[in-house]
Structure formats: C-alpha cells, structure tokens
C-alpha cells in the first residue's frame, strides 16, 4: 500500500515538475516575445513614415510595362479575336483609370521640362498627366488600344523612387531585334518623359502622384504575323538613369515579346 | 602489420574458443558472410587434425622429402616457397584506402548532406526544364553540399591516416631471422623465407619462426601465452604426448617464444597455414569494442539527425498542406537539413581530440587511438603494475641500522645528499664496507651524469649500494683504488655472503681490512662482537635481540636486508706480504665485528603517492596487480597510498585483535592483499565480492592470466578499466581493458600493439595526467557541442518562419554553410583549450550510462533557450534592414510568392517606391548578410558563456584561454572578409553591410551572457534544486 501511495506522490511530483517546466518556458518565451516586440517598436520609432531611411538599394529605377502578361513578358493575341486580347485591354483600362481627368482634379499643371521641387512645401502637389498625351494609346479613340488593328499599345513606366531627379532629357526608346517587322511609335512623341513629374515624395506625402507614362505603339508589319518579335525598351538621354546593368535586366530597360496572329 | 596486435590479444584455449569466435563472427556477418565463415571454421577444425606429431622422424623426412641432417636443397626450397608463398601472416585484408575514404563520405551526417545535395540537383533539373531563372542557385547549392561532404571526408580520412601511421610505427619490428639447415649448411635466413620441410634450430629467447615439429630438444621451454593465454612456460620435447596437436609436447607454434633451452625441428606449416595464422584470420572479424566517446558521438549524431529529419519532414508536410509546390517544399527541406546539421562539428571533435592527444604526448602519454583520449577520462578503475610503473624499477637503499638505531635514507629519484646522521664512527666503518665489499662499477665516461642516472655494471643490490656510497662519500672508485683489494670471494648461494680483503688507505696502519656482506643471519653467525658508536662490544643476547628486532622490522617493510661486518686482521699474523688464498680460506671468517644492516627496496616513484591520492579524490580505484611477493607489494602499496595509512586488511585486524583470521568480519577490512594462489581457487563470485567490498586491493604473485580475470571482474562491476602492462603476456589484459596502457621503456612490442596508449616514461603519475586530460576533453567537447548546436536554431527558425509567414528568405543555405564551416570552426576548436573548472579531479568518474556527452539538458538549453534568443536577435536585425530600406515588417508578411516572382519588377514597398526583382534580391542578400552577422555576433557571446558550465566567467577568467580570443577575432575577421571582401561574388550571396547593423544584435548578445551568468549563479547557489537539474548540462 505504501508503495502505491508513493507512486501517486511521485506522479504528482513529476506533474508538478512538468508544470514547472511549462511555466518556465511560458515566462521565458513570453519575455522574449515582449523583448522582440519592444525592440521592433523602438526600431520603428526611429523610422520616418514619409521617406525610408536608406534608398541606396534602389539608386536607379527599373522599367516596367503594362499590361503585364501573367506568365512571362510575352504577348500572344489574335487581332481578329477580341477574346484573345481582352485581358490586355482590361488591364490597360484599369491601369489608366487613375489617369482619368476626373481623378486628377486636384492635380496641378506644372511647368514642363523642369524638375518640380517642393521641398519647402508641406503638402506636396501632384502634376497632371493628360491622357491625351498618350494619343492613340490613350484608349479614348480606340477602345482596344490598337490590338484589334494590329497596332497594339504597351505602356512603359519607370519605377517610382523617392527623391529621384533624372538629369538631361530622359526618353524611352524601343528597338526590335528583327529589322522591318515592326514600326514603333511613341506617345508622347519621341518617348519623352517630362522632368516636371520628379521628384517623387513618397506615398504618404505625395498621395495623388501619378508617374509619367510612355505609350509604345507597335505597328506590326502585316507579313510579320505569326512570328515572335522581340522588343527591348531602354531609358536614354539621362546620365543618372542606368540602363545597362549586367545582373539587373530591368534596370532602365525591359524586354518583351509580341506575337500577333490574324 | 597494425592488426597483428589482434594476433596476440586473442585468448584461446584450444578449439573451444575458436568455435566461440565463429559464433561471434557469424552474428556479425549473419546474412553476408555467415556461410563462408562457417565453412572456413570447419576447414580449420579439419586441418587441425594434423598428424605430424604422431609420425616418426623418418616418416616425417619422407612426408616432407627432406633430410634431418642436410635439410632441403635450396632449389627445392625455392620451389616450395613459390608454391606456398612467404612464411608471414597475410596482413589483415586492410580496408583499401578507397573504401576507407568512401566510408568517411557516408558516415555521420554525410548521408543527410548527400540527400540535401541530391534534392538540390533534382530541383535544379526540374527548374531548368521549367526555365526558372534561379535554377542555378540549386545547382551551386548541391555542388557546395557535395564539396562540404567531400572536404570533411578528406579531412577525417587524413586524420585517421595520421593516427594509423603512428600505430604503424609501433608495429615496425625488426625482421626475424631463423637458423636453417639447407644444403647441409647452417644458414641465417629471414624467417619469411622458411618453407615446409626446412630444418630449423631454435634457442632460448627466439621467437618460433613457423609451426615446428620438434625432432630434438634440450631443456626446451616455450611460452605459449600468445596462443593460449597460459603464461607458464611449457616444456617441449620430441615425444608425442597428446592426440591434440595443440597439447602435444613435440610441436612448437609460430609466434610463440622459446624461453630457454634449444631445439631442432621440421617446419610443418608456414604463414597463414600455421595455427596462429588461422586464428588470426578468424579473429579479424571480432571488432574492437567501441570507445565510450565513439558511442557518445554516435548518440549525438542520431540525436541531431533525428531532429533534422523530423523537423524537415514535419515542415515538408506543413508546406505541402500550405499548398506550396512540391518542388518548393523539397527546397525548404534541403534548407532545414542544412540548418540542422552541424557540418563542421565532427571535424572539430577530431581536431580537439588530436590536440589533446598532442598535449598528452607532451606529458609522456602517447595515444594511439584518438578516441582513447577520452576513455582515460572516464576510467573508474586502474589496474596498475608495480615494478617500473609505481616504482622506480631500481633497488635503492632505504634504511640503515647501526648503533642500535634505524635510519631512513632518501629514496627519491634525484638524491644528491643523504640527510641521516653520519657523525657516528660506526657509520664510517659501515660506509667503508659498503664501498669496498662491492663489485659493481660505473661505466666510465659518466662524470657529468647525475649519480642516480649513471649506468652501472653489476647486479641490482650492488648497484644500489654503489650509488648510495657515491652519493654520500663521493668518488667511490678512488676510495677503492686507495684501499687496494688483495683478495675476494664473490657472492654465491651456498655461502650467502661476499667477502673481500683490502689494504687500508691509512699509511700508518699496515693491517689488512676484511669486509663482508651477506644475508643478515649468516653474517651475524660469523660475528662475536658488534660495533656501537665506533667501539667493538661483545655480541650478547640482548644485542642479538636488538638485531633481530631491527631485521624483522626492515624485512616487514618488504625490503631486502643485507648485513655488514668487518675485521682488521692483526698485523703480526697477516703482514703486508701475506698471500691470501680464497680457496683454502687462509684467513678468519668468524668472530668478526658486526657493523650494521642496510635494507633496499625498489622505491616508489616520488610522484606516485600524490598521483594515487589524486586518483582517489577523483573516485578512481587503484588496484595493484603484481607478480611480486605480497609483503613487498603491500609495503609499496602502503607507501604510495594504494593502501591508506588507516586501513587494515583482514590479516591486520586478526593480528591486532589477536583472533584467527576466520573470525574477522571481512566487511571491516577496507584493504585486501590477495595472493595469486588464493585467487586461483576463487570462484568468480568470490572475486566479485572482493572487488566490491574492498576499496583498496593489492593482488600479489599473480600471473598475467589472472590479470585478465581481474580485469574482467572489474568490468563486471560496470567499471571502465585501465590496465597497465609491459609483457607479451599482458596483451590479453591490455586488449580486454577499456584502455590498455603499455610501458614505453619496459614494454614489449606486443604489449604496445595491444595497448591504446603508451606511457613514454613508464610513470604512473602520467596516467593521472592523462585522466585529467581525458576528463577535460569530455567537458570541453560538451562545451564545443553546446556552442555548435546553439546556432542551429538561429539557422533553422528563418526557414520555419519563411514557410509559415511567407516572408522573404531571411538567410540562405549557402550562408548557413559559411557559419557552420567558416566563422564557427576556430572558436569551437578553441574551446578545447579551455582550462578545467576547478572540480575536475574531485568528482567521480562519469557513469557510462547516465552521463552522456549530449544530454537532454544540453540539447534543451542550447536549442530552446540560447538558440531561440539568438534567433530573436537575428530577426530583429533582419527586420531592421528591411524596414530601413522601405519594407515595414507588416508589408513583409505573406509576400513570398510575389517577392520571388521574377516577372514582377515594380514591387511596391511601404513608401510607394517600386523595386525590380534584382533590387529585391540584392536586399534579400543584404538581409542574409545581416542575419549572418547577427548570428556571428551572438555566437561570440555564446562562445564566452560556453567557457564554463557552472562557474562564473569571471571566476574562470575571461582572458586565461588566449585561444578563445583567437577564435573570437577569427570569427569576426572571417565575417568581415565575407561581408566586405566577397560581397560582390554572386554565388556566395553576401553583400556589404552597413556598419551599424553589426551592433543591432549586440544587446541580445549581452542578454545571452547575462542570462547564462544568472543560470550559473542559481546552479551554484541552489545545488540539487529543480533549476540545477534542468539547467546544468
């Protein structure tokens, strides 16, 4: 009998110790969690909500296009089949919604060709970007952005980087590897990006900011259908915007492919 | 050659044991080689029925077509040699070097890493087929993992080869020669060239060169201990005495030794066909037992591999159920395995062990097997030889008796003076006898050598007396020259005395001086007077009584006693022209004047008593096993403390209480002196009882065979037994012991081969140093492993959180390898240099079963406490790097898929900026580097806290172990080089890091240190408490 009681006591004893261990780890991890939270909080306190502390990892902007096919940067469509390019069109339309005049009511008209410095101003103004500048690619005249006519539009944009002030006269220039297959038109003309849209002051200060766009219209030669056309767009004319980084294929440039059928 | 030791160590008693070996073998090779082995053994049994011993000489001549008088013809011998091959044992099919190397490539953690590498290549293949850009990362990773395995394999192989080389040097024996009759001529031939039918002659001291059927023998005795373990030399003759070839007297076996006598015989078997050759090839399968540290490391590898695999599989399942792609899940699995496996640890352990081995070699312990370094540390019983190990192995004068008084002499190794009172004229007389009645001489040309170290020509006692006289009187040879010897009777066993007659060095004294020494009772018989304080007094019964008392007392101390007497021959009877004739003894040899007694002993080494008491406080039982006389053995045991001053044997108690031995309560006696004769009749239970009940045991008059029984008895008690030995016959015991220690000076090659360790100075005290080093390395390996395991959690957590929270990858697999094999290597080796925490020789030997190298506490404390703290610290740095570049922690959660999509090149951060894939990747590498640096910084703290397990760092001294600082600086140095030097090598995934990020984890490092100090403080404050039990590793 005594043995029996003994074993019960032992049992209680070990429960007690197991409990103690659990309690210990509860306190220990609780403390670590609190410490983690606290240090993170302190760290976040040192950050400004307006501009990041460091911007050295994105010294130069990347280029991106819209619409952006899901898989890779490859456009496949049939100009006579609306369904085949419906997604591109809807993406473009959606993308350009924020550029609609109605959305740009508080945006101001800035002086073209000059950096729009607003350092001293508390509330940063956004410059107006007129959709009409995109000409045939604005979607106003041609609801299909040229896809139905075999002149598809692709919008090229430069990544937003806070405080970036391009020098010189930045412009987008696209080339096709295959000569004579495609004729490229730019809107605005020459693919110019106006300096007045720079610098960008960040999401919180520069709420209505719209990044400048360049529309590239690809007039695909009718005898070059069913062929993959490689297009590479680069940013040129600005000494501080890099476009030839070995490792970063999207720094100041972008390559994509288009294949149209009839 | 190396494995030859096995030959000596197998103890066999005829065929019975061969069967036993077979069973063991069979079990070992159950499925693979079982049948083959069995067949071989049957072959052996059949062949054992050789009948050469039954044949007559002429039949033998016919059978082997040889001639007993003329031997074989050389040409015929060459033919047979070509047919049978050389007469040498085929070295055990040495595992080929390639196989050894391959074994290194699959042992330990290597398998896990190979799995990782294979998965990497598989996913590379799949991704390449899918055209994923980052596919090559997996190719690199696979290559790196394979490289890691191969490099650590090469390293381990190199280490092993190095220690094998040490062993090989031990077994390099001088090629044996044999005296052969060929072409009717006696020739010295290398034993390897012997062939069946050769006639060989052997003499005392030779090793039998092959299996031989004796055809003539004169007083020949052989020592078959290498074959049977029976050490008693056995007579050999040419008579057929037994049907069993192993027991008949007319066959002598290869590799046994001829102890005395001469014999001639016909070679009947050579090389592998000899009995020992067959046994050797069988015994090979019997592997050595694993050393304790090997078991511990295996246990540890299982533990870590278990954690790695279970965490890996768990998260594989989790990631599948979180709808990750299988390919991704496999990649996660690789990361988890790599994070969990301490790639560099096994190499570190090897290096630590070899460092200790080197340190021990400096202290005269040469370790043949690296792992034996630690075995010595866990030793709980040492069975030590007496002669040479505990003692100086030379007779030394220990006591003197003159003027009715006993004087003690200094017996230390490096005596230069003798402190006892030398003013009495009796001493002058005695010293003269000691000097003159002595035939021993120093070898010339040793004037600059300390007296005790000089080489002497003469027997042990005379050497002792010569050195004793030289120490006290100075130039003995000169004194002898001045007291010219005119006659001499050397010692012989009938007279039991030695006598010489000298002219005196006093020019005015023309008398001759007769000096005599010998067995005290014999000397006393010849005396009528005794010298007291320089005056001759009649030897009455009272003085004779005093002599008896002194003689008994000195004899009782186990010392060899000599009596000395002299007589000045009257000038008138013996003028200086007198010619002494030692044959007719024309001079008096009775009625001499007794001067005094000198007693000699092989004294204990001066370092031994201290070493024994150290063993005692370290919980190690020291058992003396000697072939010497019980009284001497007991005296030495007492003087070195193996039997402590206060303890008594059963006989002592009986004597004190004046009761018969049988009535003494055996439990009361702490000490026991067991005679070999008693041991012979004891059952195993009785032996166990003795080993169990007495803490101080001396085995005297034991045979080497009994030594083996004693060792086995100790092992039955669950002890880790160290055995010292020097003879061939000790090799079974040495091999049986957990750690066999051979004597470097006195030891035979066989003993050295069988041993795991060699004491270069034959000194027992060196064993204690070895024990201390062994315990230290066990402690330090614990520290090393704790240090290494800790960061595994900090490496593992990133993967787990990456999978669960889908944040950008915090640390890369290759980066982890740079921690495991880069920054962490030197610090973990540095811990091997850590000095002992104060109590190392005051605690009991570790319990093989309970005190594991890696115990639960160690794993839990490293993994769940310090490791988690490190992970937290590293994550703070990681989040800081991202936040300061624009990604708040909140934006990072769940972002993985988009983040890693290389088509998304306008990924928006918390401030509205847009990032290309490469810009993100670069930031990710920056995060890797930050995470890496944080772990490194916290590992510095980890390194410092691991210096001690119980004591405060400040007790241990932060700067005492300089190597730790080398470790710390190397750690930081390597991190700096990786971060800033190799920051632009894409494959390595390092980037230069902002300087301040090095300090983000510093508060956590300090916290780790403080926390550990608190832990240690509580452990010291509350020993035995819940905290102590759970937090002390």
Short mmCIF file of C-alpha atoms in Angstrom, two decimals, chain A residues 17-18 20-21 24-25 28-29 31-32 35-36 39-40 43-44 46-65 68-73 157-163 200-204 211 245 247-251, chain B residues 133 860-861 863-866 868-869 872 875-876 879-880 883-886 888-889 901-919 922-923 925-926 983-986 991-994 996-997 1004 1007 1011 1026-1027 1029-1031:
data_model
loop_
_atom_site.label_atom_id
_atom_site.label_comp_id
_atom_site.label_asym_id
_atom_site.label_seq_id
_atom_site.Cartn_x
_atom_site.Cartn_y
_atom_site.Cartn_z
CA UNK A 17 7.81 19.47 -12.37
CA UNK A 18 6.36 19.19 -15.84
CA UNK A 20 7.05 24.00 -13.66
CA UNK A 21 8.89 23.46 -16.94
CA UNK A 24 9.21 28.37 -17.14
CA UNK A 25 9.03 28.27 -20.92
CA UNK A 28 10.79 32.65 -20.95
CA UNK A 29 9.17 32.86 -24.36
CA UNK A 31 9.70 37.56 -22.11
CA UNK A 32 11.43 37.00 -25.44
CA UNK A 35 11.54 41.87 -25.88
CA UNK A 36 11.18 41.28 -29.61
CA UNK A 39 12.90 46.28 -29.88
CA UNK A 40 10.86 46.24 -33.06
CA UNK A 43 13.27 50.43 -34.23
CA UNK A 44 10.09 51.51 -35.95
CA UNK A 46 13.31 55.69 -35.43
CA UNK A 47 11.79 55.49 -38.90
CA UNK A 48 10.04 58.31 -40.63
CA UNK A 49 6.71 57.48 -42.16
CA UNK A 50 7.45 59.78 -45.10
CA UNK A 51 10.68 58.62 -46.57
CA UNK A 52 12.68 55.48 -45.93
CA UNK A 53 15.89 55.84 -44.03
CA UNK A 54 18.02 54.49 -46.87
CA UNK A 55 17.38 54.43 -50.58
CA UNK A 56 20.73 53.11 -51.71
CA UNK A 57 19.40 49.76 -52.88
CA UNK A 58 17.25 51.49 -55.50
CA UNK A 59 19.50 54.22 -56.76
CA UNK A 60 18.24 53.86 -60.29
CA UNK A 61 14.74 52.96 -61.43
CA UNK A 62 13.63 49.86 -63.21
CA UNK A 63 11.32 49.83 -66.19
CA UNK A 64 8.03 48.02 -66.33
CA UNK A 65 5.28 47.66 -68.81
CA UNK A 68 1.87 42.66 -67.96
CA UNK A 69 1.11 39.12 -69.07
CA UNK A 70 0.86 36.65 -66.21
CA UNK A 71 3.42 34.12 -67.28
CA UNK A 72 6.35 35.86 -68.81
CA UNK A 73 6.64 39.13 -70.65
CA UNK A 157 6.65 53.26 -66.95
CA UNK A 158 9.61 53.98 -64.79
CA UNK A 159 9.62 52.68 -61.23
CA UNK A 160 8.80 55.21 -58.56
CA UNK A 161 11.78 56.10 -56.43
CA UNK A 162 11.57 58.70 -53.74
CA UNK A 163 13.72 61.74 -54.41
CA UNK A 200 8.53 61.72 -56.06
CA UNK A 201 7.95 62.38 -52.35
CA UNK A 202 6.53 59.07 -51.23
CA UNK A 203 3.15 57.51 -50.71
CA UNK A 204 2.16 59.47 -47.65
CA UNK A 211 4.03 58.53 -62.62
CA UNK A 245 23.35 46.60 -65.65
CA UNK A 247 22.71 41.47 -63.46
CA UNK A 248 19.55 43.53 -63.31
CA UNK A 249 17.80 43.05 -66.63
CA UNK A 250 15.09 45.51 -65.67
CA UNK A 251 17.22 48.41 -64.56
CA UNK B 133 15.97 31.80 -63.71
CA UNK B 860 17.26 21.75 -24.49
CA UNK B 861 19.29 24.63 -23.14
CA UNK B 863 18.15 24.62 -28.73
CA UNK B 864 15.23 26.02 -26.80
CA UNK B 865 16.84 28.80 -24.81
CA UNK B 866 20.05 30.29 -26.12
CA UNK B 868 15.89 30.94 -29.60
CA UNK B 869 17.40 34.08 -28.11
CA UNK B 872 15.17 36.62 -31.95
CA UNK B 875 15.34 38.51 -36.72
CA UNK B 876 15.44 41.97 -35.17
CA UNK B 879 13.55 43.34 -39.89
CA UNK B 880 15.63 46.43 -39.21
CA UNK B 883 12.42 48.46 -42.57
CA UNK B 884 15.19 50.96 -43.07
CA UNK B 885 15.15 50.26 -46.80
CA UNK B 886 11.43 50.78 -47.01
CA UNK B 888 7.97 47.56 -42.82
CA UNK B 889 7.58 44.22 -41.08
CA UNK B 901 8.36 36.27 -58.89
CA UNK B 902 10.95 37.44 -61.33
CA UNK B 903 8.30 38.93 -63.64
CA UNK B 904 7.26 41.43 -61.04
CA UNK B 905 9.70 44.26 -61.41
CA UNK B 906 7.65 47.02 -59.88
CA UNK B 907 7.17 45.57 -56.42
CA UNK B 908 5.93 48.33 -54.16
CA UNK B 909 7.39 48.93 -50.72
CA UNK B 910 5.78 50.62 -47.72
CA UNK B 911 6.66 54.07 -49.08
CA UNK B 912 5.32 53.57 -52.57
CA UNK B 913 8.65 53.00 -54.22
CA UNK B 914 8.94 50.28 -56.79
CA UNK B 915 11.60 47.59 -56.85
CA UNK B 916 12.85 45.40 -59.60
CA UNK B 917 13.38 41.70 -58.86
CA UNK B 918 17.11 42.10 -58.75
CA UNK B 919 16.90 45.07 -56.42
CA UNK B 922 20.02 42.26 -53.52
CA UNK B 923 18.12 43.49 -50.50
CA UNK B 925 21.13 39.09 -49.74
CA UNK B 926 21.69 42.13 -47.62
CA UNK B 983 30.41 40.93 -51.06
CA UNK B 984 30.22 41.02 -54.84
CA UNK B 985 30.55 37.34 -55.65
CA UNK B 986 27.03 36.45 -56.74
CA UNK B 991 26.63 41.94 -49.73
CA UNK B 992 28.45 44.73 -47.99
CA UNK B 993 26.55 45.62 -44.88
CA UNK B 994 26.00 48.98 -43.21
CA UNK B 996 25.65 49.85 -37.68
CA UNK B 997 23.87 46.57 -38.45
CA UNK B 1004 20.88 40.27 -27.42
CA UNK B 1007 21.42 39.37 -22.77
CA UNK B 1011 21.12 35.19 -18.71
CA UNK B 1026 14.90 22.00 -9.83
CA UNK B 1027 16.90 24.65 -11.60
CA UNK B 1029 18.62 19.57 -12.52
CA UNK B 1030 17.16 21.21 -15.59
CA UNK B 1031 19.70 23.84 -16.40
#
